[in-house]
Short mmCIF file of C-alpha atoms in Angstrom, two decimals:
data_model
loop_
_atom_site.label_atom_id
_atom_site.label_comp_id
_atom_site.label_asym_id
_atom_site.label_seq_id
_atom_site.Cartn_x
_atom_site.Cartn_y
_atom_site.Cartn_z
CA UNK H 1 102.67 97.02 78.82
CA UNK H 2 104.09 100.52 80.28
CA UNK H 3 101.66 103.50 80.69
CA UNK H 4 102.07 105.08 77.45
CA UNK H 5 100.16 102.22 75.59
CA UNK H 6 103.29 101.88 73.17
CA UNK H 7 103.16 97.98 73.17
CA UNK H 8 100.40 95.56 72.55
CA UNK H 9 97.35 97.30 73.55
CA UNK H 10 93.90 96.34 71.80
CA UNK H 11 92.10 98.89 70.03
CA UNK H 12 95.32 101.29 69.50
CA UNK H 13 96.55 102.36 65.89
CA UNK H 14 99.90 102.98 65.32
CA UNK H 15 101.04 105.99 63.42
CA UNK H 16 103.20 105.78 60.44
CA UNK H 17 104.83 108.13 58.03
CA UNK H 18 103.79 106.03 55.06
CA UNK H 19 100.52 105.55 53.45
CA UNK H 20 98.19 108.26 55.01
CA UNK H 21 98.48 111.53 52.95
CA UNK H 22 95.38 112.95 55.01
CA UNK H 23 97.00 112.77 58.22
CA UNK H 24 98.46 116.16 58.41
CA UNK H 25 95.36 117.55 57.10
CA UNK H 26 93.54 115.97 59.80
CA UNK H 27 95.82 117.14 62.35
CA UNK H 28 96.01 120.76 61.10
CA UNK H 29 92.17 120.95 60.98
CA UNK H 30 91.13 119.68 64.31
CA UNK H 31 91.65 121.10 68.00
CA UNK H 32 94.27 118.96 69.67
CA UNK H 33 94.07 117.61 73.15
CA UNK H 34 97.39 116.12 74.75
CA UNK H 35 97.12 113.99 77.82
CA UNK H 36 100.52 114.57 79.56
CA UNK H 37 102.08 113.03 82.71
CA UNK H 38 104.77 110.96 84.30
CA UNK H 39 104.55 107.20 83.84
CA UNK H 40 101.79 105.01 85.50
CA UNK H 41 99.44 107.85 86.45
CA UNK H 42 96.76 106.43 83.90
CA UNK H 43 97.07 108.26 80.89
CA UNK H 44 95.97 105.68 78.47
CA UNK H 45 93.36 104.51 80.81
CA UNK H 46 92.03 108.12 80.42
CA UNK H 47 92.50 108.10 76.55
CA UNK H 48 90.73 104.69 76.22
CA UNK H 49 87.76 106.28 78.48
CA UNK H 50 87.51 109.40 76.52
CA UNK H 51 87.54 107.65 73.10
CA UNK H 52 85.99 104.46 73.55
CA UNK H 53 83.36 104.96 76.08
CA UNK H 54 82.38 108.39 76.97
CA UNK H 55 82.90 110.07 73.62
CA UNK H 56 81.60 108.90 70.02
CA UNK H 57 84.58 107.78 67.79
CA UNK H 58 84.01 109.33 64.41
CA UNK H 59 87.25 108.34 62.90
CA UNK H 60 90.49 106.25 63.52
CA UNK H 61 93.64 107.54 61.81
CA UNK H 62 97.31 106.12 61.29
CA UNK H 63 100.29 108.52 61.23
CA UNK H 64 103.48 109.64 62.46
CA UNK H 65 105.22 107.54 64.98
CA UNK H 66 104.76 104.68 66.98
CA UNK H 67 104.79 106.53 70.46
CA UNK H 68 102.11 108.87 70.11
CA UNK H 69 98.32 107.98 69.60
CA UNK H 70 95.81 109.85 67.91
CA UNK H 71 92.04 109.51 68.00
CA UNK H 72 89.29 111.60 66.86
CA UNK H 73 86.47 112.53 69.07
CA UNK H 74 83.27 114.28 69.68
CA UNK H 75 81.84 115.69 72.91
CA UNK H 76 78.75 118.30 73.00
CA UNK H 77 78.94 118.64 69.50
CA UNK H 78 82.72 119.99 69.46
CA UNK H 79 85.11 117.42 67.40
CA UNK H 80 88.72 117.19 68.47
CA UNK H 81 91.75 115.14 68.34
CA UNK H 82 93.08 113.44 71.71
CA UNK H 83 96.69 112.56 71.90
CA UNK H 84 97.84 109.96 74.14
CA UNK H 85 101.69 110.26 74.99
CA UNK H 86 104.32 108.21 76.91
CA UNK H 87 105.22 109.03 80.52
CA UNK H 88 107.60 112.05 80.80
CA UNK H 89 110.93 111.11 82.83
CA UNK H 90 113.77 113.34 83.72
CA UNK H 91 117.29 112.50 84.60
CA UNK H 92 120.52 111.90 82.89
CA UNK H 93 120.51 107.95 83.58
CA UNK H 94 117.32 107.22 81.56
CA UNK H 95 117.63 104.84 78.99
CA UNK H 96 117.29 105.57 75.22
CA UNK H 97 113.76 104.29 74.95
CA UNK H 98 112.38 106.27 77.58
CA UNK H 99 114.21 109.20 76.06
CA UNK H 100 112.57 108.71 72.57
CA UNK H 101 109.17 108.70 74.67
CA UNK H 102 109.99 111.73 76.42
CA UNK H 103 110.71 113.68 72.94
CA UNK H 104 107.62 112.56 71.49
CA UNK H 105 105.65 113.64 74.51
CA UNK H 106 107.28 117.08 74.33
CA UNK H 107 106.27 117.05 70.51
CA UNK H 108 102.75 116.54 71.57
CA UNK H 109 102.94 119.33 74.12
CA UNK H 110 104.08 121.54 71.28
CA UNK H 111 101.64 120.70 68.61
CA UNK H 112 98.58 120.36 70.97
CA UNK H 113 96.08 123.20 71.70
CA UNK H 114 95.06 122.10 75.29
CA UNK H 115 96.69 119.79 77.81
CA UNK H 116 95.20 117.59 80.41
CA UNK H 117 98.20 117.25 83.00
CA UNK H 118 97.20 114.11 84.49
CA UNK H 119 98.52 113.19 88.17
CA UNK H 120 97.79 110.52 90.77
CA UNK H 121 96.08 111.34 94.17
CA UNK H 122 97.61 108.05 95.86
CA UNK H 123 101.13 109.42 95.42
CA UNK H 124 100.42 113.02 96.21
CA UNK H 125 102.46 115.63 94.28
CA UNK H 126 105.43 113.88 92.82
CA UNK H 127 108.91 115.85 92.15
CA UNK H 128 108.36 114.87 88.32
CA UNK H 129 104.67 116.48 88.57
CA UNK H 130 106.50 119.69 89.69
CA UNK H 131 108.82 119.51 86.86
CA UNK H 132 106.16 118.87 84.19
CA UNK H 133 104.05 121.59 85.51
CA UNK H 134 107.21 124.06 85.25
CA UNK H 135 107.78 122.89 81.60
CA UNK H 136 104.13 123.64 80.85
CA UNK H 137 104.47 127.15 82.56
CA UNK H 138 107.64 127.93 80.47
CA UNK H 139 105.89 127.01 77.10
CA UNK H 140 102.81 129.04 78.30
CA UNK H 141 100.55 126.25 77.62
CA UNK H 142 96.84 126.20 78.68
CA UNK H 143 96.47 123.16 80.83
CA UNK H 144 93.67 121.27 83.12
CA UNK H 145 95.02 119.47 85.90
CA UNK H 146 93.17 116.36 86.54
CA UNK H 147 93.98 114.30 89.46
CA UNK H 148 93.52 110.62 88.97
CA UNK H 149 92.51 107.67 90.94
CA UNK H 150 90.03 110.12 92.95
CA UNK H 151 87.33 107.39 93.93
CA UNK H 152 85.54 108.58 96.42
CA UNK H 153 84.82 111.50 98.53
CA UNK H 154 87.64 111.08 101.10
CA UNK H 155 90.07 111.41 98.25
CA UNK H 156 88.68 114.56 97.03
CA UNK H 157 89.85 115.97 100.36
CA UNK H 158 93.36 115.44 99.24
CA UNK H 159 92.96 117.58 96.04
CA UNK H 160 94.27 120.75 98.02
CA UNK H 161 97.96 120.05 97.81
CA UNK H 162 97.60 119.57 94.01
CA UNK H 163 96.66 123.25 93.54
CA UNK H 164 100.46 124.33 93.38
CA UNK H 165 100.68 122.78 90.17
CA UNK H 166 98.66 125.49 88.47
CA UNK H 167 96.74 125.02 85.50
CA UNK H 168 93.08 126.23 84.13
CA UNK H 169 91.53 124.02 86.88
CA UNK H 170 91.83 121.10 89.13
CA UNK H 171 89.62 118.16 88.98
CA UNK H 172 89.55 114.96 90.58
CA UNK H 173 88.64 111.99 88.35
CA UNK H 174 88.68 108.40 88.21
CA UNK H 175 89.81 107.29 84.63
CA UNK H 176 88.99 103.73 85.37
CA UNK H 177 85.45 104.30 86.59
CA UNK H 178 84.57 107.44 84.53
CA UNK H 179 84.07 109.59 87.63
CA UNK H 180 83.77 113.11 86.68
CA UNK H 181 85.60 112.70 83.12
CA UNK H 182 82.56 114.32 81.78
CA UNK H 183 83.45 117.44 83.81
CA UNK H 184 87.04 117.40 82.18
CA UNK H 185 85.46 116.89 78.47
CA UNK H 186 83.03 119.94 79.37
CA UNK H 187 85.93 122.22 80.16
CA UNK H 188 87.85 120.98 77.11
CA UNK H 189 84.68 122.14 74.95
CA UNK H 190 84.38 125.50 76.64
CA UNK H 191 88.05 126.05 75.85
CA UNK H 192 87.40 125.25 72.38
CA UNK H 193 84.54 127.51 72.03
CA UNK H 194 86.66 130.36 73.45
CA UNK H 195 89.77 130.14 71.31
CA UNK H 196 88.55 132.04 68.35
CA UNK H 197 90.63 134.93 67.65
CA UNK H 198 89.29 138.25 68.73
CA UNK H 199 87.81 139.92 65.43
CA UNK H 200 84.93 142.42 64.94
CA UNK H 201 82.61 139.55 65.04
CA UNK H 202 84.02 138.33 68.37
CA UNK H 203 83.95 141.54 70.18
CA UNK H 204 81.62 141.91 72.80
CA UNK H 205 78.01 142.78 71.63
CA UNK H 206 75.98 145.16 73.33
CA UNK H 207 72.40 145.46 72.33
CA UNK H 208 70.11 148.37 73.39
CA UNK H 209 66.80 147.39 74.23
CA UNK H 210 63.52 148.83 75.57
CA UNK H 211 59.84 150.08 74.61
CA UNK H 212 59.24 152.69 71.83
CA UNK H 213 60.14 156.23 73.11
CA UNK H 214 62.02 155.56 76.26
CA UNK H 215 65.04 157.45 74.78
CA UNK H 216 67.20 154.68 72.82
CA UNK H 217 67.90 156.95 69.87
CA UNK H 218 68.76 159.88 71.97
CA UNK H 219 71.12 157.73 73.81
CA UNK H 220 72.74 156.51 70.59
CA UNK H 221 73.09 160.05 69.47
CA UNK H 222 74.53 160.86 72.74
CA UNK H 223 77.17 158.16 72.40
CA UNK H 224 78.16 159.72 68.70
CA UNK H 225 78.89 162.93 70.44
CA UNK H 226 80.91 161.69 73.17
CA UNK H 227 84.59 162.61 72.82
CA UNK H 228 85.78 159.52 74.43
CA UNK H 229 83.73 157.34 72.17
CA UNK H 230 85.25 156.57 68.64
CA UNK H 231 82.40 155.34 66.38
CA UNK H 232 82.57 153.11 62.95
CA UNK H 233 79.07 153.05 61.43
CA UNK H 234 77.79 149.64 59.94
CA UNK H 235 74.35 150.71 59.06
CA UNK H 236 70.92 148.27 58.57
CA UNK H 237 67.81 148.60 56.99
CA UNK H 238 64.98 151.02 57.75
CA UNK H 239 63.41 149.72 61.18
CA UNK H 240 66.46 147.29 61.30
CA UNK H 241 68.60 147.04 64.15
CA UNK H 242 71.95 148.96 63.54
CA UNK H 243 75.47 147.63 64.52
CA UNK H 244 78.21 150.28 65.30
CA UNK H 245 81.64 149.48 66.31
CA UNK H 246 82.37 151.69 69.14
CA UNK H 247 85.73 152.15 71.16
CA UNK H 248 85.57 153.87 74.54
CA UNK H 249 89.12 154.59 76.05
CA UNK H 250 90.94 151.67 75.18
CA UNK H 251 87.66 149.17 75.11
CA UNK H 252 86.16 148.25 71.82
CA UNK H 253 82.46 146.58 71.35
CA UNK H 254 79.73 146.24 69.05
CA UNK H 255 76.82 148.45 69.91
CA UNK H 256 73.31 147.45 68.57
CA UNK H 257 70.58 149.74 68.50
CA UNK H 258 67.18 148.14 68.09
CA UNK H 259 63.60 149.26 67.26
CA UNK H 260 61.27 149.22 70.51
CA UNK H 261 59.99 146.00 71.71
CA UNK H 262 56.52 145.06 71.03
CA UNK H 263 54.11 142.07 72.45
CA UNK H 264 52.63 140.24 69.66
CA UNK H 265 49.31 141.76 70.52
CA UNK H 266 50.69 145.27 69.66
CA UNK H 267 52.20 144.77 66.56
CA UNK H 268 49.75 146.33 63.99
CA UNK H 269 51.84 146.28 60.72
CA UNK H 270 54.27 144.10 58.45
CA UNK H 271 57.05 146.73 59.32
CA UNK H 272 56.49 146.22 63.05
CA UNK H 273 56.53 142.60 62.53
CA UNK H 274 59.65 142.70 60.70
CA UNK H 275 61.29 145.20 63.20
CA UNK H 276 60.31 143.06 66.19
CA UNK H 277 61.81 139.79 64.66
CA UNK H 278 65.10 141.86 63.98
CA UNK H 279 64.89 143.16 67.67
CA UNK H 280 64.46 139.43 69.14
CA UNK H 281 67.35 138.50 66.62
CA UNK H 282 69.58 141.31 67.85
CA UNK H 283 68.99 140.06 71.79
CA UNK H 284 69.87 136.67 70.75
CA UNK H 285 73.07 137.74 69.04
CA UNK H 286 74.20 139.97 71.88
CA UNK H 287 76.27 139.24 74.81
CA UNK H 288 74.88 141.82 76.79
CA UNK H 289 71.54 143.92 76.86
CA UNK H 290 71.21 147.53 78.29
CA UNK H 291 67.60 147.50 79.05
CA UNK H 292 66.37 151.14 79.04
CA UNK H 293 63.61 152.18 81.26
CA UNK H 294 61.82 155.46 81.12
CA UNK H 295 62.63 156.99 84.31
CA UNK H 296 59.34 159.20 84.39
CA UNK H 297 57.03 156.31 83.52
CA UNK H 298 58.93 153.62 85.99
CA UNK H 299 58.98 149.89 85.30
CA UNK H 300 55.83 148.78 83.11
CA UNK H 301 54.22 145.21 82.86
CA UNK H 302 55.72 144.99 79.27
CA UNK H 303 59.22 145.66 80.74
CA UNK H 304 58.97 143.05 83.24
CA UNK H 305 57.93 140.49 80.52
CA UNK H 306 61.13 141.16 78.48
CA UNK H 307 63.35 141.75 81.18
CA UNK H 308 62.73 138.19 82.45
CA UNK H 309 62.64 136.63 79.12
CA UNK H 310 66.09 138.36 78.10
CA UNK H 311 67.47 136.96 81.69
CA UNK H 312 66.49 133.30 80.73
CA UNK H 313 68.35 133.44 77.59
CA UNK H 314 71.33 133.78 79.48
CA UNK H 315 72.43 137.37 78.53
CA UNK H 316 74.17 139.87 80.66
CA UNK H 317 71.89 142.74 81.69
CA UNK H 318 72.33 146.55 82.81
CA UNK H 319 69.01 148.25 83.95
CA UNK H 320 69.35 151.81 82.29
CA UNK H 321 67.08 154.47 83.93
CA UNK H 322 66.84 157.17 81.26
CA UNK H 323 65.45 160.69 81.90
CA UNK H 324 67.14 160.92 85.26
CA UNK H 325 66.30 164.57 85.19
CA UNK H 326 62.60 163.88 85.19
CA UNK H 327 62.53 161.77 88.38
CA UNK H 328 60.90 163.57 91.35
CA UNK H 329 61.69 161.13 94.01
CA UNK H 330 65.09 160.53 95.91
CA UNK H 331 67.12 157.83 94.27
CA UNK H 332 67.20 155.79 97.28
CA UNK H 333 63.29 155.67 97.57
CA UNK H 334 62.94 155.36 93.79
CA UNK H 335 65.69 152.30 94.04
CA UNK H 336 63.40 150.72 96.58
CA UNK H 337 60.36 150.87 94.30
CA UNK H 338 62.24 149.41 91.33
CA UNK H 339 63.07 146.28 93.39
CA UNK H 340 59.80 145.82 94.85
CA UNK H 341 58.51 145.88 91.13
CA UNK H 342 61.75 143.94 89.79
CA UNK H 343 63.24 141.74 92.49
CA UNK H 344 65.84 140.77 89.93
CA UNK H 345 67.15 144.32 89.78
CA UNK H 346 69.09 143.43 93.23
CA UNK H 347 71.45 141.28 90.61
CA UNK H 348 71.77 143.99 88.16
CA UNK H 349 73.69 147.10 87.84
CA UNK H 350 71.75 150.10 87.71
CA UNK H 351 72.65 153.24 85.88
CA UNK H 352 70.81 156.56 85.74
CA UNK H 353 71.29 158.58 82.71
CA UNK H 354 69.90 161.39 80.79
CA UNK H 355 70.50 160.88 76.95
CA UNK H 356 69.20 164.28 76.08
CA UNK H 357 71.66 165.99 78.64
CA UNK H 358 74.60 163.54 77.88
CA UNK H 359 74.48 162.36 81.57
CA UNK H 360 76.31 159.14 82.24
CA UNK H 361 76.49 158.19 78.76
CA UNK H 362 80.00 156.45 78.92
CA UNK H 363 79.40 155.07 82.35
CA UNK H 364 76.36 153.06 80.90
CA UNK H 365 78.75 151.55 78.25
CA UNK H 366 81.41 150.70 81.03
CA UNK H 367 78.87 148.89 82.74
CA UNK H 368 77.92 146.72 79.95
CA UNK H 369 81.51 146.06 79.45
CA UNK H 370 82.07 145.19 82.87
CA UNK H 371 78.96 142.81 82.78
CA UNK H 372 80.57 141.06 79.94
CA UNK H 373 83.62 140.25 82.03
CA UNK H 374 81.42 139.12 84.66
CA UNK H 375 79.61 136.51 81.96
CA UNK H 376 83.34 135.01 81.21
CA UNK H 377 84.29 135.07 84.89
CA UNK H 378 85.60 131.63 86.04
CA UNK H 379 86.23 130.28 89.56
CA UNK H 380 88.96 127.69 90.01
CA UNK H 381 87.75 124.44 91.58
CA UNK H 382 89.94 124.42 94.56
CA UNK H 383 88.12 128.15 95.44
CA UNK H 384 84.83 127.00 94.72
CA UNK H 385 85.32 124.00 96.89
CA UNK H 386 86.69 126.08 99.73
CA UNK H 387 83.65 128.24 99.56
CA UNK H 388 81.33 125.34 99.67
CA UNK H 389 82.88 124.11 102.81
CA UNK H 390 82.32 127.46 104.64
CA UNK H 391 78.44 127.30 104.06
CA UNK H 392 76.45 126.77 107.23
CA UNK H 393 75.17 123.37 107.69
CA UNK H 394 71.97 124.54 109.10
CA UNK H 395 71.37 125.75 105.31
CA UNK H 396 71.21 122.21 103.90
CA UNK H 397 67.76 120.63 103.47
CA UNK H 398 67.06 117.46 105.06
CA UNK H 399 64.35 114.61 105.07
CA UNK H 400 64.18 112.20 107.97
CA UNK H 401 67.46 111.08 108.37
CA UNK H 402 68.78 112.12 104.87
CA UNK H 403 70.84 115.47 104.95
CA UNK H 404 71.86 116.89 101.62
CA UNK H 405 75.65 116.88 101.42
CA UNK H 406 77.60 118.58 98.38
CA UNK H 407 80.71 116.49 97.88
CA UNK H 408 82.41 118.53 94.98
CA UNK H 409 81.74 121.57 92.77
CA UNK H 410 83.26 122.76 89.63
CA UNK H 411 82.35 125.49 87.07
CA UNK H 412 81.79 123.77 83.72
CA UNK H 413 80.98 126.93 81.43
CA UNK H 414 80.81 130.44 81.00
CA UNK H 415 78.49 132.95 79.07
CA UNK H 416 76.53 132.42 81.32
CA UNK H 417 78.50 130.88 84.07
CA UNK H 418 77.55 127.48 84.64
CA UNK H 419 78.28 125.19 87.89
CA UNK H 420 77.81 121.57 88.54
CA UNK H 421 77.48 120.27 92.21
CA UNK H 422 77.94 116.64 92.93
CA UNK H 423 75.88 115.63 95.99
CA UNK H 424 74.69 112.49 97.95
CA UNK H 425 71.00 113.31 97.40
CA UNK H 426 70.30 115.80 94.43
CA UNK H 427 66.33 115.12 94.97
CA UNK H 428 66.69 117.11 98.21
CA UNK H 429 67.53 120.22 96.51
CA UNK H 430 64.95 122.67 96.74
CA UNK H 431 64.13 126.03 95.03
CA UNK H 432 65.20 127.93 98.34
CA UNK H 433 68.33 126.06 98.56
CA UNK H 434 69.31 126.64 95.03
CA UNK H 435 68.57 130.40 95.50
CA UNK H 436 70.69 130.25 98.70
CA UNK H 437 73.65 128.98 96.75
CA UNK H 438 73.11 131.57 94.15
CA UNK H 439 72.94 134.39 96.37
CA UNK H 440 75.93 133.01 98.27
CA UNK H 441 77.99 132.64 94.89
CA UNK H 442 77.12 136.37 94.01
CA UNK H 443 78.11 137.73 97.74
CA UNK H 444 81.38 136.14 97.35
CA UNK H 445 82.39 136.27 93.94
CA UNK H 446 80.14 139.26 92.31
CA UNK H 447 78.58 138.20 89.10
CA UNK H 448 76.74 141.27 88.82
CA UNK H 449 74.44 141.55 85.87
CA UNK H 450 74.58 138.16 84.77
CA UNK H 451 72.40 134.68 85.25
CA UNK H 452 73.82 131.68 87.03
CA UNK H 453 73.17 128.30 85.90
CA UNK H 454 73.17 125.65 88.78
CA UNK H 455 72.85 121.94 88.45
CA UNK H 456 72.93 119.46 91.14
CA UNK H 457 73.65 115.90 90.28
CA UNK H 458 74.56 112.63 92.12
CA UNK H 459 78.00 110.72 91.58
CA UNK H 460 76.18 108.36 89.22
CA UNK H 461 75.49 111.14 86.92
CA UNK H 462 71.96 111.63 87.33
CA UNK H 463 70.85 115.15 88.96
CA UNK H 464 68.57 117.85 88.40
CA UNK H 465 69.10 121.52 86.82
CA UNK H 466 68.21 124.71 88.74
#
């Protein structure tokens, strides 16, 4: 049997044009992922690993041809179709069978939504790999580069040369042993979640949150009066959150005005209760929170409580200091007091405004949009691993003869950014070390205004979250 699995492979289901009227519906309704590559790089092994071991098989279907294989699969609650293909071979002297296989592989590329481009680390970058990469670029296809047969950390050091093949990311895997296949599936699911066409519901949602009487309504009124801001009202109910579609310069977003946040102990009436519930819902629905502080009063205990709760929810945040004109201290001195009171402010953009005087209104909205971009910022795996190699060894924790070593890191998600680091002894990871990694990531890549999720795991898959 060749790598395409076209011939006698137990567990595979041939697709036929006859007797399955639901196939076209199945193919249209689900996100499709094609495994593409030259022959003998392990495509069928990866296909079997995904649909037979790592992912629940929901349905087996027969359909179109004899040399493309489809199976429906699920990972992290996302359903998708996996397409196994034959190897792509170029050249004029290729026999008819391989030409047919190549034609079906090209059709799989055309019909797929996302592609796993599989290569072989033991052979390095093959000329056929470069031809396939060029083909995918010409067709403007989103693809992840998976380098197969990376069975150990020594092989991981050879991934660098494959970055020239491009792709959304580069991940070293072992399809045979299942090593890091879960990271490939995480990446697929993240792409599925990000592919919805942009509509009003998918515009950045920015909620204005703060205690009563800190100036939220004045801020919204100031926005309505800005010449650079075009507003389309979407009114809510009394004391409800109000959604407004806003366009500032060429940028669009949904602005959500909320009632003042209150602790449960301070809710005195049913109306206040309803208002509080809707504010919490608005926070949950938003991407970014403009948390407004009364500059005259400073940061109070209630502010701290809600700021950290919002941060733990994974929301982006801008700290908005309103009533700038009433602050008596010099701003540098005032900022030191903020950081003493709220150490998290080191990671937040801080904007000083005066809603009454219309000061820094558009700058505040633009800061929120910038944080939204940071929520969706992605570091390529190759760049992330170069960053890890530059970290000073003396910062890594040790216990006796055991010294923590990070073999490999990859970003597995966005909104908020999520990272997985594969190490020899994840149990050695301390809170201080996790904080060091986070600070280093922020220093190198930014991530202003967004929380980061770090996870340390062993090669066997058991790890701990930080």
